[in-house]
mmCIF file of C-alpha atoms in Angstrom:
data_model
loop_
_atom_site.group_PDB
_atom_site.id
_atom_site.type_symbol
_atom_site.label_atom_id
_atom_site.label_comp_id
_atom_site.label_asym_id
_atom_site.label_seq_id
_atom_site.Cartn_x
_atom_site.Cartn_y
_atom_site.Cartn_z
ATOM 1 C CA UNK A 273 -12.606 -44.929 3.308
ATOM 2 C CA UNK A 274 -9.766 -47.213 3.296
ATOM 3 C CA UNK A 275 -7.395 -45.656 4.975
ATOM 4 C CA UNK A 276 -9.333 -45.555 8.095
ATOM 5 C CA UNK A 277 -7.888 -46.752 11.240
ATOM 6 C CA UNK A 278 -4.631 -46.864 9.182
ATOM 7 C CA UNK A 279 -1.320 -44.552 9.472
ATOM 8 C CA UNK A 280 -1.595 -42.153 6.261
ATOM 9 C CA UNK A 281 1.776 -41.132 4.762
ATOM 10 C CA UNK A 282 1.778 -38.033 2.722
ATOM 11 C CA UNK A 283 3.642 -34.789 2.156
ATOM 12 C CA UNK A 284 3.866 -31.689 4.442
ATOM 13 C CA UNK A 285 5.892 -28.322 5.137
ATOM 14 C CA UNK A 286 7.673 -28.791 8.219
ATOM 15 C CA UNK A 287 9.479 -26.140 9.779
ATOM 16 C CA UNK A 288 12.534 -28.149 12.128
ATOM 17 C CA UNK A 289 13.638 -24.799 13.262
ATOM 18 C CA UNK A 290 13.289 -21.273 13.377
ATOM 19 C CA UNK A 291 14.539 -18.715 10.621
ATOM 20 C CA UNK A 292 14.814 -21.462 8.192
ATOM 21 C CA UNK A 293 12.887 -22.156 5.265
ATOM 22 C CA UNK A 294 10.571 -24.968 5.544
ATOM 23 C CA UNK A 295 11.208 -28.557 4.336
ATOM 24 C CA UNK A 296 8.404 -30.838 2.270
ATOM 25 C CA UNK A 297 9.086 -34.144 4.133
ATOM 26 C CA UNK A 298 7.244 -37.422 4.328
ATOM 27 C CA UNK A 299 5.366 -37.443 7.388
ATOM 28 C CA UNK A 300 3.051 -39.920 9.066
ATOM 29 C CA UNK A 301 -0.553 -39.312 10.576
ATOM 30 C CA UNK A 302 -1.894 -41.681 13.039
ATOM 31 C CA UNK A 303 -5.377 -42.493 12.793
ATOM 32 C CA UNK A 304 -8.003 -40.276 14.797
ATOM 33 C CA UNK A 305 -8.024 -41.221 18.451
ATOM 34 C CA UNK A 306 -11.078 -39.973 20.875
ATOM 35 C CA UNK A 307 -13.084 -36.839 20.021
ATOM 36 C CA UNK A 308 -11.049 -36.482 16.897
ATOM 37 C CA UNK A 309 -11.049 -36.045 13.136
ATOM 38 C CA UNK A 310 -8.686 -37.190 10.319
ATOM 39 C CA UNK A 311 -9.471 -34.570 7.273
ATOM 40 C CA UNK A 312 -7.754 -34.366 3.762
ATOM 41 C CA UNK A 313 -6.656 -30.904 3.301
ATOM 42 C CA UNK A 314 -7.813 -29.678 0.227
ATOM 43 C CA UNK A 315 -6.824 -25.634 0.604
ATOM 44 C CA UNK A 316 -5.114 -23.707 2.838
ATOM 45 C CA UNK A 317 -2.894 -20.233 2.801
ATOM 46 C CA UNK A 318 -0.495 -18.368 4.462
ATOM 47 C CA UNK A 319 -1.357 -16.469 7.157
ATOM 48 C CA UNK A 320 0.902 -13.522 8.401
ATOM 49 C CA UNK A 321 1.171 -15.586 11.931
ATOM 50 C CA UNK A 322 2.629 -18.551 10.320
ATOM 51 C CA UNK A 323 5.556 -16.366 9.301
ATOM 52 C CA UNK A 324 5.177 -14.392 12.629
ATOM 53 C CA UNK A 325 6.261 -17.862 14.530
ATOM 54 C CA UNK A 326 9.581 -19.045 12.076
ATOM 55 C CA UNK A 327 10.582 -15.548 11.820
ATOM 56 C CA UNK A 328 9.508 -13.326 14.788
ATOM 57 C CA UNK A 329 8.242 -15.189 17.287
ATOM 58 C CA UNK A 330 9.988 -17.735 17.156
ATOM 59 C CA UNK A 331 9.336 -19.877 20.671
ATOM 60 C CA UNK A 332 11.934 -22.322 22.157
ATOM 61 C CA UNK A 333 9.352 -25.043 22.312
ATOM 62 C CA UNK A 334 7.688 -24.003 18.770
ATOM 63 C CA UNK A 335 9.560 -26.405 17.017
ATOM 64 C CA UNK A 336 10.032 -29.097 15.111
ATOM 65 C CA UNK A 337 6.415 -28.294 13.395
ATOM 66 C CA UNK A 338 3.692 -28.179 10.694
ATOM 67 C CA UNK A 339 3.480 -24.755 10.233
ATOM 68 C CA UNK A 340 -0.242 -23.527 8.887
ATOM 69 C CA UNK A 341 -3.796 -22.884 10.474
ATOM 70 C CA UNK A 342 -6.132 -21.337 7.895
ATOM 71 C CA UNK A 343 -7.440 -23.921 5.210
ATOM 72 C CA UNK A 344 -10.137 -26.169 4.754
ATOM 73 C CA UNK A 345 -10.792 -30.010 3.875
ATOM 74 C CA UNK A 346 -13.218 -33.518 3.492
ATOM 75 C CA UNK A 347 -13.692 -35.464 6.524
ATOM 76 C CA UNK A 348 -11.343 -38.365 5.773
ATOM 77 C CA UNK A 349 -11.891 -40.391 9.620
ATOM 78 C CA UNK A 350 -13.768 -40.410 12.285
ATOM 79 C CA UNK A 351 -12.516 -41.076 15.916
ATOM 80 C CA UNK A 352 -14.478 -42.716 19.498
ATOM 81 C CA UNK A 353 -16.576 -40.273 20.317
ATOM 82 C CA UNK A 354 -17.291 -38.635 17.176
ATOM 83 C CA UNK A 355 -21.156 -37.879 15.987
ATOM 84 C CA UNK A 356 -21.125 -34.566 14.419
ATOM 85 C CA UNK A 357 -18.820 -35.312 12.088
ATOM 86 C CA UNK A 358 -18.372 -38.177 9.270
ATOM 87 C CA UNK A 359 -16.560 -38.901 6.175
ATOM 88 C CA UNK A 360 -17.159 -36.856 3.114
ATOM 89 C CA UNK A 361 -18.054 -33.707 5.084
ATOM 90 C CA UNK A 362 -16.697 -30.607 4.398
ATOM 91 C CA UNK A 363 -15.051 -29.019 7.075
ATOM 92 C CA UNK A 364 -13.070 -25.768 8.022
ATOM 93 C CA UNK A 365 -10.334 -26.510 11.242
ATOM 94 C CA UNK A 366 -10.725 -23.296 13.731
ATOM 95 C CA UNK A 367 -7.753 -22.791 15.362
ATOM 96 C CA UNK A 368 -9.903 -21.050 18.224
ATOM 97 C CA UNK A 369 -12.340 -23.773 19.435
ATOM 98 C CA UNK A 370 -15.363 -23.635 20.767
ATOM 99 C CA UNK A 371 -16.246 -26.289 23.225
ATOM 100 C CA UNK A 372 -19.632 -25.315 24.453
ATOM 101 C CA UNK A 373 -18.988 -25.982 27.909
ATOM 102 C CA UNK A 374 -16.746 -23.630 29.734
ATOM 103 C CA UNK A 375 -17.514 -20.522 30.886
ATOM 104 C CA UNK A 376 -16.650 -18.575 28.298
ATOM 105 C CA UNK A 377 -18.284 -20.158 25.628
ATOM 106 C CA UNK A 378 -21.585 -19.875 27.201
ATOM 107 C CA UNK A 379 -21.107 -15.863 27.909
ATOM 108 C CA UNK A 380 -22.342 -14.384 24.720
ATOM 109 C CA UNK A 381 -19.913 -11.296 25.636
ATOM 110 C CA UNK A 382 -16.896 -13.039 24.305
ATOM 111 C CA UNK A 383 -15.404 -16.129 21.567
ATOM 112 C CA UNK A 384 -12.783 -17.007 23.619
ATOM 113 C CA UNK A 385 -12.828 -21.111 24.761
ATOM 114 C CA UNK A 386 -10.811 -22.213 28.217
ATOM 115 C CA UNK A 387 -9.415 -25.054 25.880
ATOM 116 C CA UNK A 388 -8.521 -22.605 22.802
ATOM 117 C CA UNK A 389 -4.864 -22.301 21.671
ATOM 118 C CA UNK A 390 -4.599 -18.235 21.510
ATOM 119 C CA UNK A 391 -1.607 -19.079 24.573
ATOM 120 C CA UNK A 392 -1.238 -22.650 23.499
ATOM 121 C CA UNK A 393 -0.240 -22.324 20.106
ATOM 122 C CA UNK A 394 2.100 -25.169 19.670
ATOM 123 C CA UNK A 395 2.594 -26.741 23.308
ATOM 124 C CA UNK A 396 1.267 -30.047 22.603
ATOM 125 C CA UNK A 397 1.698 -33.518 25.300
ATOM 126 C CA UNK A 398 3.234 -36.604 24.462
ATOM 127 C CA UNK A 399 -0.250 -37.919 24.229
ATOM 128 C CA UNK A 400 -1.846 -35.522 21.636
ATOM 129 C CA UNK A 401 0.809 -35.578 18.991
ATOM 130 C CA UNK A 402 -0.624 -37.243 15.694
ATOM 131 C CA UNK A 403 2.468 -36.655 13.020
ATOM 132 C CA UNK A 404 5.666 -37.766 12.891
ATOM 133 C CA UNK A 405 8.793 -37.957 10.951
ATOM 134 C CA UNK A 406 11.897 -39.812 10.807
ATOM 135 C CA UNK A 407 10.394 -41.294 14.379
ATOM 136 C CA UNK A 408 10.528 -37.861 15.504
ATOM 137 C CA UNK A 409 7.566 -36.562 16.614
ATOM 138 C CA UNK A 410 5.889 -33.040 15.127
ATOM 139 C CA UNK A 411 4.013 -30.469 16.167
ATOM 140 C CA UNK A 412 0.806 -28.839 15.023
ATOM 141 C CA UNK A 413 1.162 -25.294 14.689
ATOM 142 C CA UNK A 414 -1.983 -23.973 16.338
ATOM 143 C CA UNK A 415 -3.243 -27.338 16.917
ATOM 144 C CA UNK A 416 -3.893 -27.210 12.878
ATOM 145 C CA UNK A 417 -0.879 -27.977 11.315
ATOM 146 C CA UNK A 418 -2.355 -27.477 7.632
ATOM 147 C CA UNK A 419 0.479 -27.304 5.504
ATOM 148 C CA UNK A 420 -0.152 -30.952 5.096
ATOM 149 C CA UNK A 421 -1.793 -32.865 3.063
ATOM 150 C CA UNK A 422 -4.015 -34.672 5.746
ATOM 151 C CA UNK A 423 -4.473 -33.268 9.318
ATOM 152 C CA UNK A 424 -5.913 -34.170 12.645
ATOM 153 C CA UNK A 425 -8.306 -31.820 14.844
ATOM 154 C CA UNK A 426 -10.550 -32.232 17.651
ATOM 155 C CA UNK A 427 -13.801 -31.849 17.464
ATOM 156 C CA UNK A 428 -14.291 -28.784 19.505
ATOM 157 C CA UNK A 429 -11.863 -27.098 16.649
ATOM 158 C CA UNK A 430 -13.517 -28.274 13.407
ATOM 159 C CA UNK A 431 -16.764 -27.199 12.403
ATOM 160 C CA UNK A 432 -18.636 -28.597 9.066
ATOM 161 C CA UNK A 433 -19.683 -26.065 6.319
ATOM 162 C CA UNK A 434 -21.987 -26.748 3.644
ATOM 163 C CA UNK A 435 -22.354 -29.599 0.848
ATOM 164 C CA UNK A 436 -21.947 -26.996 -1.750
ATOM 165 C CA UNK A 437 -19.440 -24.314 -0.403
ATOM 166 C CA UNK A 438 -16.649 -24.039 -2.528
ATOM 167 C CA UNK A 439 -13.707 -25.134 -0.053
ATOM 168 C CA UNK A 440 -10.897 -23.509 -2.290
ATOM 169 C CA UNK A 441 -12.854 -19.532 -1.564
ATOM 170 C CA UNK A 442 -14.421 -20.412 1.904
ATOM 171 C CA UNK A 443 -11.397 -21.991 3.610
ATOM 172 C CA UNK A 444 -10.106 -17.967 4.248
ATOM 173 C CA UNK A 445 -12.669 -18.208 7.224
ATOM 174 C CA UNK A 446 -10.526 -20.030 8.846
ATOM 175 C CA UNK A 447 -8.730 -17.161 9.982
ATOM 176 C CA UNK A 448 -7.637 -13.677 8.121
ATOM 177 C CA UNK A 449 -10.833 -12.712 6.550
ATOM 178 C CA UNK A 450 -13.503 -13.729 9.963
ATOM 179 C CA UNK A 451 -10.909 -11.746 11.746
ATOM 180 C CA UNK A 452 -10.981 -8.671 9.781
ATOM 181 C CA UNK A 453 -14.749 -9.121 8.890
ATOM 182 C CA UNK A 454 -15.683 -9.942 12.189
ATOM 183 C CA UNK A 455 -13.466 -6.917 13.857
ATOM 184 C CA UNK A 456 -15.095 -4.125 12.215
ATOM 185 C CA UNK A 457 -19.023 -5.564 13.000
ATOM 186 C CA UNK A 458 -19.064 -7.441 16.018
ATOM 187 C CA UNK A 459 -15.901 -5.287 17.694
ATOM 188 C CA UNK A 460 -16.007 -2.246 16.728
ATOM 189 C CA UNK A 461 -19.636 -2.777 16.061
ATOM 190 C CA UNK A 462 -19.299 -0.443 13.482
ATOM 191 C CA UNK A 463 -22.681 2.178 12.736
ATOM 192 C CA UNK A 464 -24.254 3.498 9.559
ATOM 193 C CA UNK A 465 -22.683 6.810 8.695
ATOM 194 C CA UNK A 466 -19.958 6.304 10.485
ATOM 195 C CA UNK A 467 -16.778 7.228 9.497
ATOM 196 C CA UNK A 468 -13.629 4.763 9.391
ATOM 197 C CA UNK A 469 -10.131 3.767 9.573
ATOM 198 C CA UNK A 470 -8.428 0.452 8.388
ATOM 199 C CA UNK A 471 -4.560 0.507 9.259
ATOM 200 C CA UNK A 472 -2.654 -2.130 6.604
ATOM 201 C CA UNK A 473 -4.303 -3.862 3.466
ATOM 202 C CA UNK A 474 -3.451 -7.471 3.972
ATOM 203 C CA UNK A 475 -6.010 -10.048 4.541
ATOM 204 C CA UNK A 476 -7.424 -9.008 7.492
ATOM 205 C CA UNK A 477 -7.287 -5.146 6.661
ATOM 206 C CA UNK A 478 -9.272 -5.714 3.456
ATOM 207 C CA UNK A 479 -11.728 -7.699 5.478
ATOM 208 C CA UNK A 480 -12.055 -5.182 8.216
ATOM 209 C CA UNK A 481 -12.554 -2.013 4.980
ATOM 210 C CA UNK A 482 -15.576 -4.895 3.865
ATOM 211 C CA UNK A 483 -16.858 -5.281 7.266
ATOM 212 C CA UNK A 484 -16.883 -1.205 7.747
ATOM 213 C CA UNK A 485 -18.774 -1.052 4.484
ATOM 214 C CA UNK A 486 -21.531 -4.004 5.152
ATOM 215 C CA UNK A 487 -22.150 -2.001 8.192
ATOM 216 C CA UNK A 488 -23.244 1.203 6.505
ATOM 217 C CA UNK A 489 -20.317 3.646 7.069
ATOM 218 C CA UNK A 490 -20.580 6.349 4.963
ATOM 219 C CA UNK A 491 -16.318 7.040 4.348
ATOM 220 C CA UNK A 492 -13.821 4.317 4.693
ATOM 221 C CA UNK A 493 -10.241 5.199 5.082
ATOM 222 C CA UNK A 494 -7.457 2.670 3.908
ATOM 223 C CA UNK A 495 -4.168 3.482 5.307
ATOM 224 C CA UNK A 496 -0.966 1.591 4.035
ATOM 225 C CA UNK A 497 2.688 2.033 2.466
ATOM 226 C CA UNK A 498 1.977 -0.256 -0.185
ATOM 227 C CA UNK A 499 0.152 1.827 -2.725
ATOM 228 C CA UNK A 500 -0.535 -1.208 -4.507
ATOM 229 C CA UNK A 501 -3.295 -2.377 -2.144
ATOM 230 C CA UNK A 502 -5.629 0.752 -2.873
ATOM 231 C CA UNK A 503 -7.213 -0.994 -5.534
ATOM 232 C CA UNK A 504 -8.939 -3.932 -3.851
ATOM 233 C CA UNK A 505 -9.771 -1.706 -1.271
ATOM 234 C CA UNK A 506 -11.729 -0.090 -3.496
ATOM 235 C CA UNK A 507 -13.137 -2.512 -4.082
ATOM 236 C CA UNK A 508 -14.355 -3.852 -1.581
ATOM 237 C CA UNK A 509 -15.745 -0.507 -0.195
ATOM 238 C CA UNK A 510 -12.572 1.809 0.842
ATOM 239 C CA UNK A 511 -13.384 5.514 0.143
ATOM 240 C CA UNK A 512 -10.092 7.189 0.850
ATOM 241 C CA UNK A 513 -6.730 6.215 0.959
ATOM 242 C CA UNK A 514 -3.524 7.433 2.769
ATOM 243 C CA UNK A 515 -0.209 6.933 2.285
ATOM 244 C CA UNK A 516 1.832 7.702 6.070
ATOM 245 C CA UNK A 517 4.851 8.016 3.894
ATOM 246 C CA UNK A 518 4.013 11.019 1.644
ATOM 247 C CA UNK A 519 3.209 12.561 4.887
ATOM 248 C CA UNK A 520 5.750 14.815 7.166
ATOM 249 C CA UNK A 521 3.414 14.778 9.961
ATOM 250 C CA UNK A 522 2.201 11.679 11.775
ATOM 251 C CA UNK A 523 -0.545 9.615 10.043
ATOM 252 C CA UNK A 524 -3.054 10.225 13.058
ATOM 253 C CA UNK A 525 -2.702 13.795 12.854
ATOM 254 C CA UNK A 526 -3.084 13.388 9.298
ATOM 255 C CA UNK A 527 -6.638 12.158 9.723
ATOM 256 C CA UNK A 528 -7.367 14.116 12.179
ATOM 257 C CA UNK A 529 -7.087 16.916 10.374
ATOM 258 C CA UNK A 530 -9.123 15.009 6.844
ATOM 259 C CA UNK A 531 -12.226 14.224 9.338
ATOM 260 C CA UNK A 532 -12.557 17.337 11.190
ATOM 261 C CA UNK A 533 -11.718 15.833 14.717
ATOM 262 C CA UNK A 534 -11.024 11.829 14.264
ATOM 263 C CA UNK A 535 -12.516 8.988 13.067
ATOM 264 C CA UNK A 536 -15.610 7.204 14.439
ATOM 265 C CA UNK A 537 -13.928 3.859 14.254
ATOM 266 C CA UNK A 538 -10.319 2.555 13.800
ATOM 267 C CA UNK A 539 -9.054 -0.923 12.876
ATOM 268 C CA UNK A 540 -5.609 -1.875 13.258
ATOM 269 C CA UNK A 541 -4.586 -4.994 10.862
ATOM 270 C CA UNK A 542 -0.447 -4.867 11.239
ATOM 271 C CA UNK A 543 0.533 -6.016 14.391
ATOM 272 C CA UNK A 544 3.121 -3.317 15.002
ATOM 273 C CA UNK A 545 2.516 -1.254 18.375
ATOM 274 C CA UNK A 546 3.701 1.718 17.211
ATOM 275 C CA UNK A 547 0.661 1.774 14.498
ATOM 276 C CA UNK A 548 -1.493 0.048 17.241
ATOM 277 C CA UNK A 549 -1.373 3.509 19.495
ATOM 278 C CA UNK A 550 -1.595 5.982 15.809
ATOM 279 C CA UNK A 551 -5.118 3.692 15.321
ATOM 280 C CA UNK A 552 -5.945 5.024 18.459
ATOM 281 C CA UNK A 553 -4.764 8.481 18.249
ATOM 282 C CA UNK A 554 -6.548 8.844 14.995
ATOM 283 C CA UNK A 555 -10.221 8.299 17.113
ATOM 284 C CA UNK A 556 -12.197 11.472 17.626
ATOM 285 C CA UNK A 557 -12.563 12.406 21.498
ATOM 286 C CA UNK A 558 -15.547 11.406 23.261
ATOM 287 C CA UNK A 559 -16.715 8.416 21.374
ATOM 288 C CA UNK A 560 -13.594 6.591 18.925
ATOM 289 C CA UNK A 561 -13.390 2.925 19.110
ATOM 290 C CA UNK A 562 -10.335 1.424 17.806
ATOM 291 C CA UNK A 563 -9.885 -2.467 17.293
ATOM 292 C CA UNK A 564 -6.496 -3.901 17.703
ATOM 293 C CA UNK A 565 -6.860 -7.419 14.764
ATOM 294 C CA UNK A 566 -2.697 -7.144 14.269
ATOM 295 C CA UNK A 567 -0.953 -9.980 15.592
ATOM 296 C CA UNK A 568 2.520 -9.433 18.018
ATOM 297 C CA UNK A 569 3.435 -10.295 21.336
ATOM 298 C CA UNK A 570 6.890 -9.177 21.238
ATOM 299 C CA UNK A 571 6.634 -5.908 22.388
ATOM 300 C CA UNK A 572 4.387 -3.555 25.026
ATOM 301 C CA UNK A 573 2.279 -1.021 23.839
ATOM 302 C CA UNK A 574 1.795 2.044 25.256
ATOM 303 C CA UNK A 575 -0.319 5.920 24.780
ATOM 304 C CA UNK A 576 -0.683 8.640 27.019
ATOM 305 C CA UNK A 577 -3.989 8.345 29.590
ATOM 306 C CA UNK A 578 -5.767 11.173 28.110
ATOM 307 C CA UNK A 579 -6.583 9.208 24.918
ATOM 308 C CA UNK A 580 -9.250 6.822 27.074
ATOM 309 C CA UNK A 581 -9.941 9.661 29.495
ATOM 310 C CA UNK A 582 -11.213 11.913 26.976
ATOM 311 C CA UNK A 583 -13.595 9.056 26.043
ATOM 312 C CA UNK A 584 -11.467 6.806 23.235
ATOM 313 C CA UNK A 585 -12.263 2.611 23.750
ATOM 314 C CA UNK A 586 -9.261 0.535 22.824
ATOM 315 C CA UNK A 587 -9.710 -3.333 22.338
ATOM 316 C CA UNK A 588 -8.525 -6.181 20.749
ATOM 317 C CA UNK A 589 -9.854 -8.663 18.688
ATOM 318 C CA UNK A 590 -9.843 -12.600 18.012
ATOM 319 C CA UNK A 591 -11.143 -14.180 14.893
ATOM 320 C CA UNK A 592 -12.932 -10.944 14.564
ATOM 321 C CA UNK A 593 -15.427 -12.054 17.957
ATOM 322 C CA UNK A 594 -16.665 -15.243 16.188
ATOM 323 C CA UNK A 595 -17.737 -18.074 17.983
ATOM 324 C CA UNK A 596 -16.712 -20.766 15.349
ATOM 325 C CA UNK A 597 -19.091 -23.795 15.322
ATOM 326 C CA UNK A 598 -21.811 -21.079 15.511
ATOM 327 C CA UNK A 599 -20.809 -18.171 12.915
ATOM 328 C CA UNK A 600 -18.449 -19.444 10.721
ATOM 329 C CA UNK A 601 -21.586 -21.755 8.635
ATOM 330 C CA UNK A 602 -23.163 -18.768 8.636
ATOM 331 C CA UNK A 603 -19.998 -16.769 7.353
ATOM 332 C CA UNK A 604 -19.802 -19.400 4.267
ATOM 333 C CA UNK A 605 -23.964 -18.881 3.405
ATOM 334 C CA UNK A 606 -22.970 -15.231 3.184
ATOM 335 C CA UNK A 607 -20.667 -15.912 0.691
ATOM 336 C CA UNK A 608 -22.844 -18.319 -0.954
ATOM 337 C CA UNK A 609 -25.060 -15.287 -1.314
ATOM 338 C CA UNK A 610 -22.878 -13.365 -2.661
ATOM 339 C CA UNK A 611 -22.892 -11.155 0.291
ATOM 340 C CA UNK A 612 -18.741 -11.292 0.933
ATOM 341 C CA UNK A 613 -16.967 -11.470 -1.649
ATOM 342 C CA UNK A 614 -13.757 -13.665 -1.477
ATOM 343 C CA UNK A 615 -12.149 -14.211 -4.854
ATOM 344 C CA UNK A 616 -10.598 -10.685 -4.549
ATOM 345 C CA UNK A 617 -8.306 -12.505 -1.798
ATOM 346 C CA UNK A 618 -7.057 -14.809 -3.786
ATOM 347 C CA UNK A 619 -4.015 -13.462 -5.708
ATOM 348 C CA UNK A 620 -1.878 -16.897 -6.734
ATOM 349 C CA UNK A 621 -2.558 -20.899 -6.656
ATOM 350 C CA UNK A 622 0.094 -23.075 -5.736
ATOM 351 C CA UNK A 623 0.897 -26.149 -4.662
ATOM 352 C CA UNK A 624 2.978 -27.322 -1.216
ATOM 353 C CA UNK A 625 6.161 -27.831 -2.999
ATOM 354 C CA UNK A 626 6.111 -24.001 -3.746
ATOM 355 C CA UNK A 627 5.922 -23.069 0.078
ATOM 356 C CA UNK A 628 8.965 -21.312 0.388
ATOM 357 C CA UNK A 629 8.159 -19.337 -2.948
ATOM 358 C CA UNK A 630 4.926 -18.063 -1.702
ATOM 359 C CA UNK A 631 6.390 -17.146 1.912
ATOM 360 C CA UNK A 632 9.045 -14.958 -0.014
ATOM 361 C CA UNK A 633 6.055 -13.044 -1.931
ATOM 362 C CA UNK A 634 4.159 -12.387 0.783
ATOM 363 C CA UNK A 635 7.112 -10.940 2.975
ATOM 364 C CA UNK A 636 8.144 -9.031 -0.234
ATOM 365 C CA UNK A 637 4.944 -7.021 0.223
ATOM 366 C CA UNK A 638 5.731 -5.860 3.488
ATOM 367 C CA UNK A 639 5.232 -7.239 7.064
#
């Protein structure tokens, strides 16, 4: 292409500081350097932990910063180093990467990467930052930075879908629905028959009520304030559906009482600890799992020792126990199939100017 080896200007959302609304600026991108890839981004979406880190989270050294991880893109540039990738391909930017080298990408008992950036989500050296603006040099959030309209990722962090995958659908495996998905079968390793609970009806909860139904479980409970939610989690499998506020008593006890005993399985999708530890009370002795696929790290969380003693598993979940490079093609087949349906995520299309707009919508609906 002709803009390889060249410094692309183009538009991105930059956030320069926290609790602020983000600015479209003019930003450069330097060319690829070693091991890396130059990508136009051709869809992307907000992900509750991009408004988790201007709002919440909101690090010292977070900022200034492209905010965005979950989208997808064409291979634009290739850098030293690079074989698996060239231009034209279609591509999906993981923010957890999988380098097939360390220890933990080699265990088949876990997705987590010694170089991912689960920790590291903006810390970036001198030496890896690729935009700038105004001279002043930008971070990536999660090493993705998508909210632009050309990125940079290494290639332990991109992986390349296929020819015909629509990128505008499959680009939501880049984070909320794999996670979701991915928590109810490969975490909670969910059984036929089984009954379930999905806590919140965002993204990731309606991809954890899909997951729970691909794996066979015979009643599917979707839990969430927002009434309006039921619908596409009916959808997409949800049998039962609970508001905690109509309720006087607490929302575990409440489905205690509608399974006789607990549910088999529990998935929590709102990164709150206090709904965190009713996800796990909700679990029937002996055998509930419950999956933790809400993002916080503000707060501890806490439950009383009898709830594992009497036989309850509590764990968390990242990317819903994908390995990337590995699952995610397989993920986007799936969908080509017709196996996982993703248009019913989809709600609005916008462009980057409208940012801010879209932000305000989705914090509208509750978070």
């Amino acid at each position: 292409m002709a803009t390889a080896g060249k410094v692309i200007k183009c538009k991105a959302a930059v956030a320069w500081e926290a609790d602020s609304p983000l600015v479209i600026e003019e930003i450069e991108v330097a060319p690829p350097q070693k091991n890396e890839i130059r990508l136009k981004v051709i869809a992307a979406s907000i992900c509750l932990s991009d408004v988790y880190h201007m709002y919440k989270g909101k690090p010292k050294d977070g900022f200034p910063v492209v905010m965005g991880h979950e989208g997808a893109g064409i291979v634009e540039s290739v850098g030293p180093g690079v074989t698996e990738f060239k231009p034209g391909d279609k591509v999906i930017p993981l923010y957890l990467s999988q380098c097939r080298d360390c220890k933990f990408c080699k265990n088949p008992k876990t997705n987590m990467c010694e170089k991912d950036c689960i920790i590291r989500t903006t810390i970036q050296s001198p030496s890896e930052i690729r935009f700038t603006c105004r001279s002043k040099p930008l971070l990536q959030f999660m090493r993705t930075g998508i909210f632009s309209e050309y990125t940079i990722k290494n290639k332990i962090a991109l992986v390349k879908v296929h020819d015909d995958a629509q990128l505008d659908r499959v680009f939501l495996f880049g984070c909320g629905v794999s996670t979701g998905y991915g928590a109810a079968i490969n975490n909670a390793k969910v059984e036929p028959g089984s009954v379930c609970a999905v806590f919140g009806l965002g993204a990731v909860g309606l991809s954890a009520v899909m997951g729970c139904k691909h794996a066979g479980a015979s009643r599917i409970i979707a839990v969430d304030i927002n009434e309006e939610r039921f619908e596409k989690a009916k959808i997409l499998g949800a049998t039962d559906f609970v508001n905690p506020k109509l309720h006087q008593k607490p929302i575990s006890e409440v489905l205690i009482e509608m399974t006789n005993g607990g549910v088999d399985y529990s998935v929590e999708c709102v990164g709150q600890v206090d709904v965190m530890r009713s996800a796990l009370e909700s679990c029937i002795k002996g055998w509930g799992v419950s999956v933790i696929a809400g993002w916080t790290d503000l707060y501890d969380f806490s439950a009383r020792p009898i709830q594992l003693i009497a036989g309850r598993t509590w764990k968390g979940t990242s990317f819903g126990g994908f390995k990337g490079k590995d699952d995610v093609p397989k993920l986007v087949l799936d969908h080509m199939a017709g196996r996982i349906n993703l248009d019913v995520f989809v709600t609005h299309n916008m462009n980057l100017d409208q940012i801010n707009e879209a932000i305000k919508m989705m914090m509208a609906g509750g978070w």
